[in-house]
PDB file of C-alpha atoms in Angstrom:
ATOM      1  CA  UNK R   1     -49.841  -9.768 -60.905  1.00  0.00           C
ATOM      2  CA  UNK R   2     -47.962 -12.772 -60.436  1.00  0.00           C
ATOM      3  CA  UNK R   3     -44.504 -12.741 -61.331  1.00  0.00           C
ATOM      4  CA  UNK R   4     -41.054 -13.665 -60.396  1.00  0.00           C
ATOM      5  CA  UNK R   5     -38.173 -11.295 -59.290  1.00  0.00           C
ATOM      6  CA  UNK R   6     -36.228 -11.525 -62.645  1.00  0.00           C
ATOM      7  CA  UNK R   7     -39.608 -10.649 -64.303  1.00  0.00           C
ATOM      8  CA  UNK R   8     -39.647  -7.056 -62.381  1.00  0.00           C
ATOM      9  CA  UNK R   9     -36.352  -6.111 -63.811  1.00  0.00           C
ATOM     10  CA  UNK R  10     -36.879  -7.563 -67.291  1.00  0.00           C
ATOM     11  CA  UNK R  11     -40.569  -6.631 -67.689  1.00  0.00           C
ATOM     12  CA  UNK R  12     -41.382  -3.390 -65.739  1.00  0.00           C
ATOM     13  CA  UNK R  13     -41.584  -0.731 -68.126  1.00  0.00           C
ATOM     14  CA  UNK R  14     -42.141   2.981 -67.149  1.00  0.00           C
ATOM     15  CA  UNK R  15     -41.639   6.539 -68.732  1.00  0.00           C
ATOM     16  CA  UNK R  16     -40.955   7.822 -65.087  1.00  0.00           C
ATOM     17  CA  UNK R  17     -38.843   5.297 -63.781  1.00  0.00           C
ATOM     18  CA  UNK R  18     -35.636   3.348 -64.671  1.00  0.00           C
ATOM     19  CA  UNK R  19     -34.599   0.266 -62.451  1.00  0.00           C
ATOM     20  CA  UNK R  20     -31.149   0.058 -61.281  1.00  0.00           C
ATOM     21  CA  UNK R  21     -30.783  -2.817 -58.987  1.00  0.00           C
ATOM     22  CA  UNK R  22     -32.526  -4.822 -56.626  1.00  0.00           C
ATOM     23  CA  UNK R  23     -31.957  -3.768 -52.929  1.00  0.00           C
ATOM     24  CA  UNK R  24     -34.273  -5.778 -51.043  1.00  0.00           C
ATOM     25  CA  UNK R  25     -36.844  -8.182 -50.492  1.00  0.00           C
ATOM     26  CA  UNK R  26     -39.830  -8.983 -47.837  1.00  0.00           C
ATOM     27  CA  UNK R  27     -42.522 -11.123 -47.044  1.00  0.00           C
ATOM     28  CA  UNK R  28     -44.648  -9.805 -50.010  1.00  0.00           C
ATOM     29  CA  UNK R  29     -42.468  -7.374 -51.545  1.00  0.00           C
ATOM     30  CA  UNK R  30     -39.134  -6.655 -53.651  1.00  0.00           C
ATOM     31  CA  UNK R  31     -37.431  -3.203 -53.655  1.00  0.00           C
ATOM     32  CA  UNK R  32     -35.336  -1.793 -56.280  1.00  0.00           C
ATOM     33  CA  UNK R  33     -33.099   1.216 -56.430  1.00  0.00           C
ATOM     34  CA  UNK R  34     -34.248   3.334 -59.204  1.00  0.00           C
ATOM     35  CA  UNK R  35     -34.133   6.689 -61.166  1.00  0.00           C
ATOM     36  CA  UNK R  36     -36.808   8.997 -61.758  1.00  0.00           C
ATOM     37  CA  UNK R  37     -36.174   9.639 -65.570  1.00  0.00           C
ATOM     38  CA  UNK R  38     -37.025  13.468 -65.625  1.00  0.00           C
ATOM     39  CA  UNK R  39     -35.559  14.307 -62.590  1.00  0.00           C
ATOM     40  CA  UNK R  40     -32.650  12.113 -61.962  1.00  0.00           C
ATOM     41  CA  UNK R  41     -33.692  11.577 -58.396  1.00  0.00           C
ATOM     42  CA  UNK R  42     -32.780   8.289 -56.896  1.00  0.00           C
ATOM     43  CA  UNK R  43     -36.025   6.643 -55.542  1.00  0.00           C
ATOM     44  CA  UNK R  44     -36.836   3.056 -53.660  1.00  0.00           C
ATOM     45  CA  UNK R  45     -39.407   1.295 -55.625  1.00  0.00           C
ATOM     46  CA  UNK R  46     -41.533  -1.599 -53.627  1.00  0.00           C
ATOM     47  CA  UNK R  47     -43.145  -4.029 -55.866  1.00  0.00           C
ATOM     48  CA  UNK R  48     -46.020  -6.345 -54.613  1.00  0.00           C
ATOM     49  CA  UNK R  49     -45.114 -10.133 -55.498  1.00  0.00           C
ATOM     50  CA  UNK R  50     -47.794 -12.470 -55.393  1.00  0.00           C
ATOM     51  CA  UNK R  51     -47.236 -16.397 -55.567  1.00  0.00           C
ATOM     52  CA  UNK R  52     -48.910 -18.292 -58.326  1.00  0.00           C
ATOM     53  CA  UNK R  53     -49.821 -20.776 -55.426  1.00  0.00           C
ATOM     54  CA  UNK R  54     -51.782 -18.431 -53.644  1.00  0.00           C
ATOM     55  CA  UNK R  55     -55.531 -18.715 -53.525  1.00  0.00           C
ATOM     56  CA  UNK R  56     -57.873 -15.688 -54.476  1.00  0.00           C
ATOM     57  CA  UNK R  57     -58.509 -14.891 -50.861  1.00  0.00           C
ATOM     58  CA  UNK R  58     -54.761 -14.673 -50.127  1.00  0.00           C
ATOM     59  CA  UNK R  59     -53.942 -12.629 -53.044  1.00  0.00           C
ATOM     60  CA  UNK R  60     -56.596 -10.145 -51.980  1.00  0.00           C
ATOM     61  CA  UNK R  61     -55.256  -9.985 -48.393  1.00  0.00           C
ATOM     62  CA  UNK R  62     -51.545  -9.197 -49.771  1.00  0.00           C
ATOM     63  CA  UNK R  63     -53.143  -6.586 -51.968  1.00  0.00           C
ATOM     64  CA  UNK R  64     -54.993  -4.971 -49.161  1.00  0.00           C
ATOM     65  CA  UNK R  65     -52.019  -4.729 -47.126  1.00  0.00           C
ATOM     66  CA  UNK R  66     -49.939  -3.406 -49.835  1.00  0.00           C
ATOM     67  CA  UNK R  67     -52.480  -0.548 -50.296  1.00  0.00           C
ATOM     68  CA  UNK R  68     -52.850  -0.237 -46.395  1.00  0.00           C
ATOM     69  CA  UNK R  69     -49.238   0.172 -46.216  1.00  0.00           C
ATOM     70  CA  UNK R  70     -49.302   3.053 -49.026  1.00  0.00           C
ATOM     71  CA  UNK R  71     -52.183   4.685 -47.248  1.00  0.00           C
ATOM     72  CA  UNK R  72     -50.595   4.624 -43.882  1.00  0.00           C
ATOM     73  CA  UNK R  73     -47.265   6.228 -45.186  1.00  0.00           C
ATOM     74  CA  UNK R  74     -48.915   9.035 -47.113  1.00  0.00           C
ATOM     75  CA  UNK R  75     -50.614  10.234 -43.941  1.00  0.00           C
ATOM     76  CA  UNK R  76     -47.221  10.703 -42.297  1.00  0.00           C
ATOM     77  CA  UNK R  77     -45.115  13.830 -42.975  1.00  0.00           C
ATOM     78  CA  UNK R  78     -42.075  13.669 -40.579  1.00  0.00           C
ATOM     79  CA  UNK R  79     -38.194  13.693 -41.594  1.00  0.00           C
ATOM     80  CA  UNK R  80     -37.749  10.470 -39.697  1.00  0.00           C
ATOM     81  CA  UNK R  81     -40.299   8.655 -41.469  1.00  0.00           C
ATOM     82  CA  UNK R  82     -39.533   7.536 -45.073  1.00  0.00           C
ATOM     83  CA  UNK R  83     -41.826   9.450 -47.739  1.00  0.00           C
ATOM     84  CA  UNK R  84     -44.187   7.986 -50.256  1.00  0.00           C
ATOM     85  CA  UNK R  85     -43.589   9.712 -53.732  1.00  0.00           C
ATOM     86  CA  UNK R  86     -45.959   7.703 -55.840  1.00  0.00           C
ATOM     87  CA  UNK R  87     -47.846   4.637 -56.427  1.00  0.00           C
ATOM     88  CA  UNK R  88     -49.247   2.816 -59.347  1.00  0.00           C
ATOM     89  CA  UNK R  89     -49.737  -0.343 -61.635  1.00  0.00           C
ATOM     90  CA  UNK R  90     -47.567  -0.932 -64.572  1.00  0.00           C
ATOM     91  CA  UNK R  91     -48.823  -2.325 -67.874  1.00  0.00           C
ATOM     92  CA  UNK R  92     -48.859  -6.092 -66.456  1.00  0.00           C
ATOM     93  CA  UNK R  93     -51.011  -4.765 -63.582  1.00  0.00           C
ATOM     94  CA  UNK R  94     -48.063  -5.094 -60.930  1.00  0.00           C
ATOM     95  CA  UNK R  95     -48.770  -2.852 -57.992  1.00  0.00           C
ATOM     96  CA  UNK R  96     -45.653  -0.854 -56.954  1.00  0.00           C
ATOM     97  CA  UNK R  97     -45.143   2.165 -54.498  1.00  0.00           C
ATOM     98  CA  UNK R  98     -42.072   4.531 -55.296  1.00  0.00           C
ATOM     99  CA  UNK R  99     -40.435   5.888 -51.774  1.00  0.00           C
ATOM    100  CA  UNK R 100     -37.779   8.206 -51.119  1.00  0.00           C
ATOM    101  CA  UNK R 101     -34.457   6.290 -51.216  1.00  0.00           C
ATOM    102  CA  UNK R 102     -32.588   6.541 -48.113  1.00  0.00           C
ATOM    103  CA  UNK R 103     -28.797   5.874 -48.455  1.00  0.00           C
ATOM    104  CA  UNK R 104     -27.085   4.235 -45.628  1.00  0.00           C
ATOM    105  CA  UNK R 105     -27.407   1.051 -43.632  1.00  0.00           C
ATOM    106  CA  UNK R 106     -30.165  -0.755 -41.414  1.00  0.00           C
ATOM    107  CA  UNK R 107     -29.559  -0.294 -37.717  1.00  0.00           C
ATOM    108  CA  UNK R 108     -29.355  -3.908 -38.173  1.00  0.00           C
ATOM    109  CA  UNK R 109     -26.396  -4.095 -40.432  1.00  0.00           C
ATOM    110  CA  UNK R 110     -24.719  -1.281 -38.636  1.00  0.00           C
ATOM    111  CA  UNK R 111     -24.961  -3.107 -35.311  1.00  0.00           C
ATOM    112  CA  UNK R 112     -23.446  -6.265 -36.961  1.00  0.00           C
ATOM    113  CA  UNK R 113     -20.743  -4.511 -38.806  1.00  0.00           C
ATOM    114  CA  UNK R 114     -19.952  -1.802 -36.227  1.00  0.00           C
ATOM    115  CA  UNK R 115     -21.246  -2.975 -33.029  1.00  0.00           C
ATOM    116  CA  UNK R 116     -23.287  -0.624 -30.578  1.00  0.00           C
ATOM    117  CA  UNK R 117     -23.533   3.061 -30.928  1.00  0.00           C
ATOM    118  CA  UNK R 118     -22.256   5.226 -28.701  1.00  0.00           C
ATOM    119  CA  UNK R 119     -24.169   6.377 -25.826  1.00  0.00           C
ATOM    120  CA  UNK R 120     -24.687   9.711 -27.392  1.00  0.00           C
ATOM    121  CA  UNK R 121     -25.456   8.608 -30.763  1.00  0.00           C
ATOM    122  CA  UNK R 122     -28.225   6.038 -29.168  1.00  0.00           C
ATOM    123  CA  UNK R 123     -29.941   8.891 -27.554  1.00  0.00           C
ATOM    124  CA  UNK R 124     -29.831  11.012 -30.491  1.00  0.00           C
ATOM    125  CA  UNK R 125     -31.417   8.100 -32.786  1.00  0.00           C
ATOM    126  CA  UNK R 126     -34.070   7.064 -30.225  1.00  0.00           C
ATOM    127  CA  UNK R 127     -35.130  10.645 -29.760  1.00  0.00           C
ATOM    128  CA  UNK R 128     -35.559  10.740 -33.608  1.00  0.00           C
ATOM    129  CA  UNK R 129     -37.330   7.516 -33.714  1.00  0.00           C
ATOM    130  CA  UNK R 130     -39.574   8.516 -30.688  1.00  0.00           C
ATOM    131  CA  UNK R 131     -40.517  11.747 -32.196  1.00  0.00           C
ATOM    132  CA  UNK R 132     -41.327   9.844 -35.390  1.00  0.00           C
ATOM    133  CA  UNK R 133     -43.556   7.700 -33.642  1.00  0.00           C
ATOM    134  CA  UNK R 134     -45.312  10.334 -31.660  1.00  0.00           C
ATOM    135  CA  UNK R 135     -46.142  11.800 -35.207  1.00  0.00           C
ATOM    136  CA  UNK R 136     -47.514   8.595 -36.500  1.00  0.00           C
ATOM    137  CA  UNK R 137     -49.460   7.880 -33.359  1.00  0.00           C
ATOM    138  CA  UNK R 138     -51.069  11.379 -33.505  1.00  0.00           C
ATOM    139  CA  UNK R 139     -52.054  10.483 -37.248  1.00  0.00           C
ATOM    140  CA  UNK R 140     -53.413   7.194 -35.876  1.00  0.00           C
ATOM    141  CA  UNK R 141     -50.901   5.208 -37.588  1.00  0.00           C
ATOM    142  CA  UNK R 142     -49.428   1.989 -35.728  1.00  0.00           C
ATOM    143  CA  UNK R 143     -46.296   0.742 -37.210  1.00  0.00           C
ATOM    144  CA  UNK R 144     -46.513  -2.695 -35.436  1.00  0.00           C
ATOM    145  CA  UNK R 145     -43.136  -4.172 -36.772  1.00  0.00           C
ATOM    146  CA  UNK R 146     -40.420  -1.736 -35.422  1.00  0.00           C
ATOM    147  CA  UNK R 147     -37.161  -3.449 -35.443  1.00  0.00           C
ATOM    148  CA  UNK R 148     -33.524  -2.839 -36.463  1.00  0.00           C
ATOM    149  CA  UNK R 149     -34.069  -3.919 -39.998  1.00  0.00           C
ATOM    150  CA  UNK R 150     -36.845  -1.551 -40.363  1.00  0.00           C
ATOM    151  CA  UNK R 151     -34.719   1.496 -39.204  1.00  0.00           C
ATOM    152  CA  UNK R 152     -32.411   3.147 -42.085  1.00  0.00           C
ATOM    153  CA  UNK R 153     -29.484   5.277 -40.514  1.00  0.00           C
ATOM    154  CA  UNK R 154     -27.560   7.696 -42.721  1.00  0.00           C
ATOM    155  CA  UNK R 155     -24.758  10.278 -41.841  1.00  0.00           C
ATOM    156  CA  UNK R 156     -25.247  13.386 -43.509  1.00  0.00           C
ATOM    157  CA  UNK R 157     -22.389  15.884 -41.979  1.00  0.00           C
ATOM    158  CA  UNK R 158     -21.704  14.881 -38.629  1.00  0.00           C
ATOM    159  CA  UNK R 159     -24.870  13.582 -37.538  1.00  0.00           C
ATOM    160  CA  UNK R 160     -26.580  10.273 -37.955  1.00  0.00           C
ATOM    161  CA  UNK R 161     -30.240  10.502 -39.212  1.00  0.00           C
ATOM    162  CA  UNK R 162     -32.697   7.769 -38.563  1.00  0.00           C
ATOM    163  CA  UNK R 163     -35.842   6.929 -40.894  1.00  0.00           C
ATOM    164  CA  UNK R 164     -38.451   4.423 -40.062  1.00  0.00           C
ATOM    165  CA  UNK R 165     -39.010   2.032 -43.274  1.00  0.00           C
ATOM    166  CA  UNK R 166     -41.787  -0.677 -43.531  1.00  0.00           C
ATOM    167  CA  UNK R 167     -45.249   0.114 -42.753  1.00  0.00           C
ATOM    168  CA  UNK R 168     -46.251  -3.241 -44.374  1.00  0.00           C
ATOM    169  CA  UNK R 169     -48.283  -4.610 -41.274  1.00  0.00           C
ATOM    170  CA  UNK R 170     -48.902  -1.401 -39.887  1.00  0.00           C
ATOM    171  CA  UNK R 171     -52.588  -0.351 -38.884  1.00  0.00           C
ATOM    172  CA  UNK R 172     -54.909   2.682 -38.286  1.00  0.00           C
ATOM    173  CA  UNK R 173     -56.224   3.412 -35.125  1.00  0.00           C
ATOM    174  CA  UNK R 174     -58.549   6.054 -36.092  1.00  0.00           C
ATOM    175  CA  UNK R 175     -59.349   8.289 -38.883  1.00  0.00           C
ATOM    176  CA  UNK R 176     -56.982  11.533 -39.112  1.00  0.00           C
TER     177      UNK R 176
END
């Protein structure tokens, strides 16, 4: 389960998914844009990355955190929360999770590139995010890391659509 970023793209072999390009990385995962081979659907695959320097306990915590993230997202069925489509281990025992691919920019990048949203756009985006959080809280899921980098904005037609990403440090408050 220990591997570098370059090893992911060169050694991940799957009959279901073809990696296209690396699109992000975080504290314990690398994310790739990929294609589902049979449907042609574009997806995002998040791989758990473990450093060889990690002791057994730290590796276990990262694995548990990755598993918790997929469990939390699988509970949520909301148009403003990224959907989990699949998860598994490849032949090298690398853990991965397959999410819907959301075309667009993070709120962080959009604010940096274009400045503040208009008041109307801000109200609409906030309404979408708050509705998604209400849904998550009804399912007992707390995000715990909601920030502009974890909100993806895409424009479909004339409207901005927001999606909450990355439940990596989320928690479960109750069994739902």
